[in-house]
């Protein structure tokens, strides 16, 4: 299978504190990769380095053949949920996604409607995001991550705030996206999510990879 992300000798320090140390990984198309570990183990920092939100102290990240921070500042073709998705509370879900889509201007209303329907949200609803439950906001975040049909999804705790039905729905969406050939990288504290969804699982502790299965 074709390698879509390559990570070589990746180290990240903030001042004298080492957050990630000498990470070497590669990810293939059409697989779901899970990351487990306590808060502060380095998962989110790793995700931000892959996207280009942070720059490595040492090492390199190559996404779709382009080195991040050298060939490109940010990785193209990645859908992201990291931390709580930030939305404009005074607008409905569709307007929020329309505004975010206008930044890159590669999709229109049809794709936005489709992505909302995929996650179980009504694109015609006038309900403002400020009135959304945590689970609805998380669904909208997933709709945002998938609306531009990216090759790669990086999802940090995508099930946060979802009820049982929401979790089932999102698992189904992720399995469908995997079948379409997407590469999905996710962190979850839920062992069941990891066991059901992931082809490979990496365990992190204090900025190091300490396990792989």
PDB file of C-alpha atoms in Angstrom:
ATOM      1  CA  UNK A   1       0.000   0.000   0.000  1.00  0.00           C
ATOM      2  CA  UNK A   2       1.118   3.530  -0.735  1.00  0.00           C
ATOM      3  CA  UNK A   3       2.645   5.506   2.126  1.00  0.00           C
ATOM      4  CA  UNK A   4       0.859   8.828   2.582  1.00  0.00           C
ATOM      5  CA  UNK A   5       2.637  10.213   5.699  1.00  0.00           C
ATOM      6  CA  UNK A   6       6.243   9.655   6.755  1.00  0.00           C
ATOM      7  CA  UNK A   7       7.683  10.869  10.076  1.00  0.00           C
ATOM      8  CA  UNK A   8      11.442  10.699  10.622  1.00  0.00           C
ATOM      9  CA  UNK A   9      13.347  11.318  13.884  1.00  0.00           C
ATOM     10  CA  UNK A  10      10.702  13.811  14.994  1.00  0.00           C
ATOM     11  CA  UNK A  11      11.570  15.733  18.165  1.00  0.00           C
ATOM     12  CA  UNK A  12       9.773  18.735  19.661  1.00  0.00           C
ATOM     13  CA  UNK A  13      11.022  20.841  22.567  1.00  0.00           C
ATOM     14  CA  UNK A  14       9.450  23.834  24.250  1.00  0.00           C
ATOM     15  CA  UNK A  15      12.440  25.566  25.817  1.00  0.00           C
ATOM     16  CA  UNK A  16      14.352  22.882  27.740  1.00  0.00           C
ATOM     17  CA  UNK A  17      11.346  20.579  27.985  1.00  0.00           C
ATOM     18  CA  UNK A  18      11.192  17.701  25.485  1.00  0.00           C
ATOM     19  CA  UNK A  19       7.577  17.013  24.507  1.00  0.00           C
ATOM     20  CA  UNK A  20       8.255  14.489  21.728  1.00  0.00           C
ATOM     21  CA  UNK A  21      11.426  12.481  21.311  1.00  0.00           C
ATOM     22  CA  UNK A  22      12.677  10.772  18.168  1.00  0.00           C
ATOM     23  CA  UNK A  23       9.378   9.591  16.673  1.00  0.00           C
ATOM     24  CA  UNK A  24       9.559   7.446  13.522  1.00  0.00           C
ATOM     25  CA  UNK A  25       6.279   6.440  11.879  1.00  0.00           C
ATOM     26  CA  UNK A  26       4.663   5.884   8.515  1.00  0.00           C
ATOM     27  CA  UNK A  27       0.987   5.732   7.591  1.00  0.00           C
ATOM     28  CA  UNK A  28      -0.607   4.038   4.589  1.00  0.00           C
ATOM     29  CA  UNK A  29      -3.739   4.887   2.634  1.00  0.00           C
ATOM     30  CA  UNK A  30      -6.975   3.202   3.611  1.00  0.00           C
ATOM     31  CA  UNK A  31      -6.094   2.437   7.222  1.00  0.00           C
ATOM     32  CA  UNK A  32      -7.211   3.712  10.630  1.00  0.00           C
ATOM     33  CA  UNK A  33      -4.431   4.347  13.146  1.00  0.00           C
ATOM     34  CA  UNK A  34      -5.158   4.790  16.841  1.00  0.00           C
ATOM     35  CA  UNK A  35      -3.088   6.621  19.451  1.00  0.00           C
ATOM     36  CA  UNK A  36      -3.535   5.938  23.145  1.00  0.00           C
ATOM     37  CA  UNK A  37      -1.828   7.387  26.205  1.00  0.00           C
ATOM     38  CA  UNK A  38      -2.474   9.644  29.136  1.00  0.00           C
ATOM     39  CA  UNK A  39      -3.100  13.365  28.758  1.00  0.00           C
ATOM     40  CA  UNK A  40       0.262  15.030  28.193  1.00  0.00           C
ATOM     41  CA  UNK A  41       1.821  11.960  26.546  1.00  0.00           C
ATOM     42  CA  UNK A  42       2.426  13.901  23.315  1.00  0.00           C
ATOM     43  CA  UNK A  43      -0.448  12.776  21.061  1.00  0.00           C
ATOM     44  CA  UNK A  44      -1.871  16.240  20.347  1.00  0.00           C
ATOM     45  CA  UNK A  45       1.592  17.743  19.779  1.00  0.00           C
ATOM     46  CA  UNK A  46       2.333  14.956  17.286  1.00  0.00           C
ATOM     47  CA  UNK A  47      -0.925  15.701  15.447  1.00  0.00           C
ATOM     48  CA  UNK A  48      -0.135  19.430  15.323  1.00  0.00           C
ATOM     49  CA  UNK A  49       3.328  18.709  13.891  1.00  0.00           C
ATOM     50  CA  UNK A  50       1.827  16.536  11.130  1.00  0.00           C
ATOM     51  CA  UNK A  51      -0.601  19.311  10.158  1.00  0.00           C
ATOM     52  CA  UNK A  52       2.019  22.084  10.355  1.00  0.00           C
ATOM     53  CA  UNK A  53       0.529  23.985  13.326  1.00  0.00           C
ATOM     54  CA  UNK A  54       3.866  23.426  15.111  1.00  0.00           C
ATOM     55  CA  UNK A  55       7.379  23.225  13.687  1.00  0.00           C
ATOM     56  CA  UNK A  56       9.734  20.390  14.690  1.00  0.00           C
ATOM     57  CA  UNK A  57      12.857  21.002  16.751  1.00  0.00           C
ATOM     58  CA  UNK A  58      14.461  18.132  14.837  1.00  0.00           C
ATOM     59  CA  UNK A  59      13.354  15.633  12.217  1.00  0.00           C
ATOM     60  CA  UNK A  60      10.778  15.936   9.483  1.00  0.00           C
ATOM     61  CA  UNK A  61       7.196  15.208   8.482  1.00  0.00           C
ATOM     62  CA  UNK A  62       6.364  14.375   4.853  1.00  0.00           C
ATOM     63  CA  UNK A  63       2.680  14.382   3.798  1.00  0.00           C
ATOM     64  CA  UNK A  64       1.754  13.307   0.251  1.00  0.00           C
ATOM     65  CA  UNK A  65       5.378  13.738  -0.803  1.00  0.00           C
ATOM     66  CA  UNK A  66       5.751  17.296   0.574  1.00  0.00           C
ATOM     67  CA  UNK A  67       7.877  18.132   3.612  1.00  0.00           C
ATOM     68  CA  UNK A  68       5.854  20.223   6.068  1.00  0.00           C
ATOM     69  CA  UNK A  69       7.560  23.493   6.972  1.00  0.00           C
ATOM     70  CA  UNK A  70       9.828  23.253   3.926  1.00  0.00           C
ATOM     71  CA  UNK A  71       7.834  22.445   0.760  1.00  0.00           C
ATOM     72  CA  UNK A  72       4.583  23.570   2.412  1.00  0.00           C
ATOM     73  CA  UNK A  73       3.772  25.460   5.602  1.00  0.00           C
ATOM     74  CA  UNK A  74       0.659  23.370   6.247  1.00  0.00           C
ATOM     75  CA  UNK A  75      -0.402  19.967   5.026  1.00  0.00           C
ATOM     76  CA  UNK A  76      -3.048  20.054   2.300  1.00  0.00           C
ATOM     77  CA  UNK A  77      -5.839  17.569   2.105  1.00  0.00           C
ATOM     78  CA  UNK A  78      -6.279  16.989   5.855  1.00  0.00           C
ATOM     79  CA  UNK A  79      -9.524  17.199   7.802  1.00  0.00           C
ATOM     80  CA  UNK A  80      -8.965  18.014  11.456  1.00  0.00           C
ATOM     81  CA  UNK A  81     -10.578  17.859  14.875  1.00  0.00           C
ATOM     82  CA  UNK A  82      -8.140  18.997  17.541  1.00  0.00           C
ATOM     83  CA  UNK A  83      -9.495  20.240  20.856  1.00  0.00           C
ATOM     84  CA  UNK A  84     -13.014  21.711  20.932  1.00  0.00           C
ATOM     85  CA  UNK A  85     -14.044  22.878  17.459  1.00  0.00           C
ATOM     86  CA  UNK A  86     -14.382  26.685  17.431  1.00  0.00           C
ATOM     87  CA  UNK A  87     -17.613  27.912  15.870  1.00  0.00           C
ATOM     88  CA  UNK A  88     -19.511  31.213  15.670  1.00  0.00           C
ATOM     89  CA  UNK A  89     -22.294  30.847  18.243  1.00  0.00           C
ATOM     90  CA  UNK A  90     -24.613  33.395  16.572  1.00  0.00           C
ATOM     91  CA  UNK A  91     -24.940  31.408  13.329  1.00  0.00           C
ATOM     92  CA  UNK A  92     -26.519  28.086  12.470  1.00  0.00           C
ATOM     93  CA  UNK A  93     -24.459  25.020  11.552  1.00  0.00           C
ATOM     94  CA  UNK A  94     -24.733  25.476   7.791  1.00  0.00           C
ATOM     95  CA  UNK A  95     -23.636  29.150   7.955  1.00  0.00           C
ATOM     96  CA  UNK A  96     -20.649  28.172  10.106  1.00  0.00           C
ATOM     97  CA  UNK A  97     -19.488  25.564   7.621  1.00  0.00           C
ATOM     98  CA  UNK A  98     -20.182  27.916   4.698  1.00  0.00           C
ATOM     99  CA  UNK A  99     -17.954  30.536   6.299  1.00  0.00           C
ATOM    100  CA  UNK A 100     -15.143  28.005   6.925  1.00  0.00           C
ATOM    101  CA  UNK A 101     -15.492  26.624   3.377  1.00  0.00           C
ATOM    102  CA  UNK A 102     -15.052  30.142   1.951  1.00  0.00           C
ATOM    103  CA  UNK A 103     -11.454  30.243   3.270  1.00  0.00           C
ATOM    104  CA  UNK A 104     -10.233  27.740   0.649  1.00  0.00           C
ATOM    105  CA  UNK A 105     -13.237  28.087  -1.653  1.00  0.00           C
ATOM    106  CA  UNK A 106     -13.057  24.560  -3.095  1.00  0.00           C
ATOM    107  CA  UNK A 107     -16.589  23.363  -2.221  1.00  0.00           C
ATOM    108  CA  UNK A 108     -20.130  24.758  -2.298  1.00  0.00           C
ATOM    109  CA  UNK A 109     -23.409  24.354  -0.494  1.00  0.00           C
ATOM    110  CA  UNK A 110     -24.106  20.869  -1.812  1.00  0.00           C
ATOM    111  CA  UNK A 111     -20.980  19.377  -0.222  1.00  0.00           C
ATOM    112  CA  UNK A 112     -21.709  21.194   3.050  1.00  0.00           C
ATOM    113  CA  UNK A 113     -25.261  19.811   3.131  1.00  0.00           C
ATOM    114  CA  UNK A 114     -23.989  16.300   2.387  1.00  0.00           C
ATOM    115  CA  UNK A 115     -21.392  16.423   5.178  1.00  0.00           C
ATOM    116  CA  UNK A 116     -23.993  17.619   7.708  1.00  0.00           C
ATOM    117  CA  UNK A 117     -26.454  14.908   6.697  1.00  0.00           C
ATOM    118  CA  UNK A 118     -23.695  12.270   6.990  1.00  0.00           C
ATOM    119  CA  UNK A 119     -23.228  13.121  10.680  1.00  0.00           C
ATOM    120  CA  UNK A 120     -26.951  13.366  11.431  1.00  0.00           C
ATOM    121  CA  UNK A 121     -27.401  17.156  11.434  1.00  0.00           C
ATOM    122  CA  UNK A 122     -30.133  19.003   9.543  1.00  0.00           C
ATOM    123  CA  UNK A 123     -28.521  21.533   7.159  1.00  0.00           C
ATOM    124  CA  UNK A 124     -31.817  23.453   6.957  1.00  0.00           C
ATOM    125  CA  UNK A 125     -32.121  23.963  10.720  1.00  0.00           C
ATOM    126  CA  UNK A 126     -31.978  27.573  11.923  1.00  0.00           C
ATOM    127  CA  UNK A 127     -30.802  26.527  15.389  1.00  0.00           C
ATOM    128  CA  UNK A 128     -27.787  28.630  16.343  1.00  0.00           C
ATOM    129  CA  UNK A 129     -24.583  26.792  17.265  1.00  0.00           C
ATOM    130  CA  UNK A 130     -24.622  28.576  20.651  1.00  0.00           C
ATOM    131  CA  UNK A 131     -27.716  26.474  21.452  1.00  0.00           C
ATOM    132  CA  UNK A 132     -26.104  23.194  20.329  1.00  0.00           C
ATOM    133  CA  UNK A 133     -25.342  20.445  22.829  1.00  0.00           C
ATOM    134  CA  UNK A 134     -21.718  19.310  23.133  1.00  0.00           C
ATOM    135  CA  UNK A 135     -22.580  16.251  21.025  1.00  0.00           C
ATOM    136  CA  UNK A 136     -24.094  18.393  18.258  1.00  0.00           C
ATOM    137  CA  UNK A 137     -20.992  20.610  18.228  1.00  0.00           C
ATOM    138  CA  UNK A 138     -18.835  17.497  17.931  1.00  0.00           C
ATOM    139  CA  UNK A 139     -20.942  16.255  14.998  1.00  0.00           C
ATOM    140  CA  UNK A 140     -20.552  19.664  13.338  1.00  0.00           C
ATOM    141  CA  UNK A 141     -16.797  19.424  13.905  1.00  0.00           C
ATOM    142  CA  UNK A 142     -16.744  16.068  12.131  1.00  0.00           C
ATOM    143  CA  UNK A 143     -18.841  17.523   9.283  1.00  0.00           C
ATOM    144  CA  UNK A 144     -16.269  20.310   8.977  1.00  0.00           C
ATOM    145  CA  UNK A 145     -13.415  17.777   8.930  1.00  0.00           C
ATOM    146  CA  UNK A 146     -14.950  15.740   6.096  1.00  0.00           C
ATOM    147  CA  UNK A 147     -16.711  18.407   4.002  1.00  0.00           C
ATOM    148  CA  UNK A 148     -13.799  19.052   1.595  1.00  0.00           C
ATOM    149  CA  UNK A 149     -13.339  15.291   1.042  1.00  0.00           C
ATOM    150  CA  UNK A 150      -9.750  15.174   2.371  1.00  0.00           C
ATOM    151  CA  UNK A 151      -7.395  12.216   1.876  1.00  0.00           C
ATOM    152  CA  UNK A 152      -6.397  12.263   5.555  1.00  0.00           C
ATOM    153  CA  UNK A 153      -8.376  12.786   8.764  1.00  0.00           C
ATOM    154  CA  UNK A 154      -6.694  13.651  12.061  1.00  0.00           C
ATOM    155  CA  UNK A 155      -9.185  13.361  14.899  1.00  0.00           C
ATOM    156  CA  UNK A 156      -8.308  14.058  18.523  1.00  0.00           C
ATOM    157  CA  UNK A 157     -11.041  12.501  20.706  1.00  0.00           C
ATOM    158  CA  UNK A 158     -13.746  12.643  18.004  1.00  0.00           C
ATOM    159  CA  UNK A 159     -16.334  10.889  20.227  1.00  0.00           C
ATOM    160  CA  UNK A 160     -16.225  13.532  22.977  1.00  0.00           C
ATOM    161  CA  UNK A 161     -19.706  14.502  24.134  1.00  0.00           C
ATOM    162  CA  UNK A 162     -21.534  12.040  21.870  1.00  0.00           C
ATOM    163  CA  UNK A 163     -24.311   9.805  23.180  1.00  0.00           C
ATOM    164  CA  UNK A 164     -24.311   6.074  22.341  1.00  0.00           C
ATOM    165  CA  UNK A 165     -26.161   6.606  19.072  1.00  0.00           C
ATOM    166  CA  UNK A 166     -23.739   9.406  18.117  1.00  0.00           C
ATOM    167  CA  UNK A 167     -20.754   7.158  18.805  1.00  0.00           C
ATOM    168  CA  UNK A 168     -22.279   4.404  16.623  1.00  0.00           C
ATOM    169  CA  UNK A 169     -22.969   6.908  13.831  1.00  0.00           C
ATOM    170  CA  UNK A 170     -19.424   8.296  13.863  1.00  0.00           C
ATOM    171  CA  UNK A 171     -17.862   4.820  13.928  1.00  0.00           C
ATOM    172  CA  UNK A 172     -19.956   3.946  10.874  1.00  0.00           C
ATOM    173  CA  UNK A 173     -18.843   7.148   9.094  1.00  0.00           C
ATOM    174  CA  UNK A 174     -15.166   6.455   9.836  1.00  0.00           C
ATOM    175  CA  UNK A 175     -15.388   2.859   8.599  1.00  0.00           C
ATOM    176  CA  UNK A 176     -17.073   4.077   5.413  1.00  0.00           C
ATOM    177  CA  UNK A 177     -14.335   6.690   4.872  1.00  0.00           C
ATOM    178  CA  UNK A 178     -11.680   4.015   5.409  1.00  0.00           C
ATOM    179  CA  UNK A 179     -13.392   1.870   2.738  1.00  0.00           C
ATOM    180  CA  UNK A 180     -13.160   4.891   0.401  1.00  0.00           C
ATOM    181  CA  UNK A 181      -9.361   4.815   0.889  1.00  0.00           C
ATOM    182  CA  UNK A 182      -9.006   7.621   3.438  1.00  0.00           C
ATOM    183  CA  UNK A 183      -6.224   7.536   6.018  1.00  0.00           C
ATOM    184  CA  UNK A 184      -7.561   8.209   9.515  1.00  0.00           C
ATOM    185  CA  UNK A 185      -5.426   8.984  12.566  1.00  0.00           C
ATOM    186  CA  UNK A 186      -7.296   9.253  15.841  1.00  0.00           C
ATOM    187  CA  UNK A 187      -6.697   9.552  19.557  1.00  0.00           C
ATOM    188  CA  UNK A 188      -9.284   8.179  21.945  1.00  0.00           C
ATOM    189  CA  UNK A 189      -9.534   7.345  25.627  1.00  0.00           C
ATOM    190  CA  UNK A 190     -12.248   4.830  24.765  1.00  0.00           C
ATOM    191  CA  UNK A 191     -10.728   1.341  24.411  1.00  0.00           C
ATOM    192  CA  UNK A 192     -13.776   0.133  22.509  1.00  0.00           C
ATOM    193  CA  UNK A 193     -13.332   2.817  19.815  1.00  0.00           C
ATOM    194  CA  UNK A 194      -9.719   1.802  19.408  1.00  0.00           C
ATOM    195  CA  UNK A 195     -10.476  -1.937  19.261  1.00  0.00           C
ATOM    196  CA  UNK A 196     -13.407  -1.605  16.844  1.00  0.00           C
ATOM    197  CA  UNK A 197     -11.944   0.973  14.477  1.00  0.00           C
ATOM    198  CA  UNK A 198      -8.163   0.722  14.330  1.00  0.00           C
ATOM    199  CA  UNK A 199      -5.935  -1.391  12.100  1.00  0.00           C
ATOM    200  CA  UNK A 200      -2.870  -0.372  14.104  1.00  0.00           C
ATOM    201  CA  UNK A 201      -2.528   1.138  17.571  1.00  0.00           C
ATOM    202  CA  UNK A 202       0.376   3.130  18.997  1.00  0.00           C
ATOM    203  CA  UNK A 203       0.833   3.821  22.690  1.00  0.00           C
ATOM    204  CA  UNK A 204       2.581   7.010  23.779  1.00  0.00           C
ATOM    205  CA  UNK A 205       4.079   7.923  27.125  1.00  0.00           C
ATOM    206  CA  UNK A 206       6.087  11.049  27.988  1.00  0.00           C
ATOM    207  CA  UNK A 207       6.691  11.935  24.342  1.00  0.00           C
ATOM    208  CA  UNK A 208       7.864   8.504  23.229  1.00  0.00           C
ATOM    209  CA  UNK A 209       6.301   5.612  21.367  1.00  0.00           C
ATOM    210  CA  UNK A 210       6.214   2.789  23.909  1.00  0.00           C
ATOM    211  CA  UNK A 211       3.969   0.239  22.208  1.00  0.00           C
ATOM    212  CA  UNK A 212       2.569  -0.844  18.832  1.00  0.00           C
ATOM    213  CA  UNK A 213       0.020  -3.493  17.981  1.00  0.00           C
TER     214      UNK A 213
END
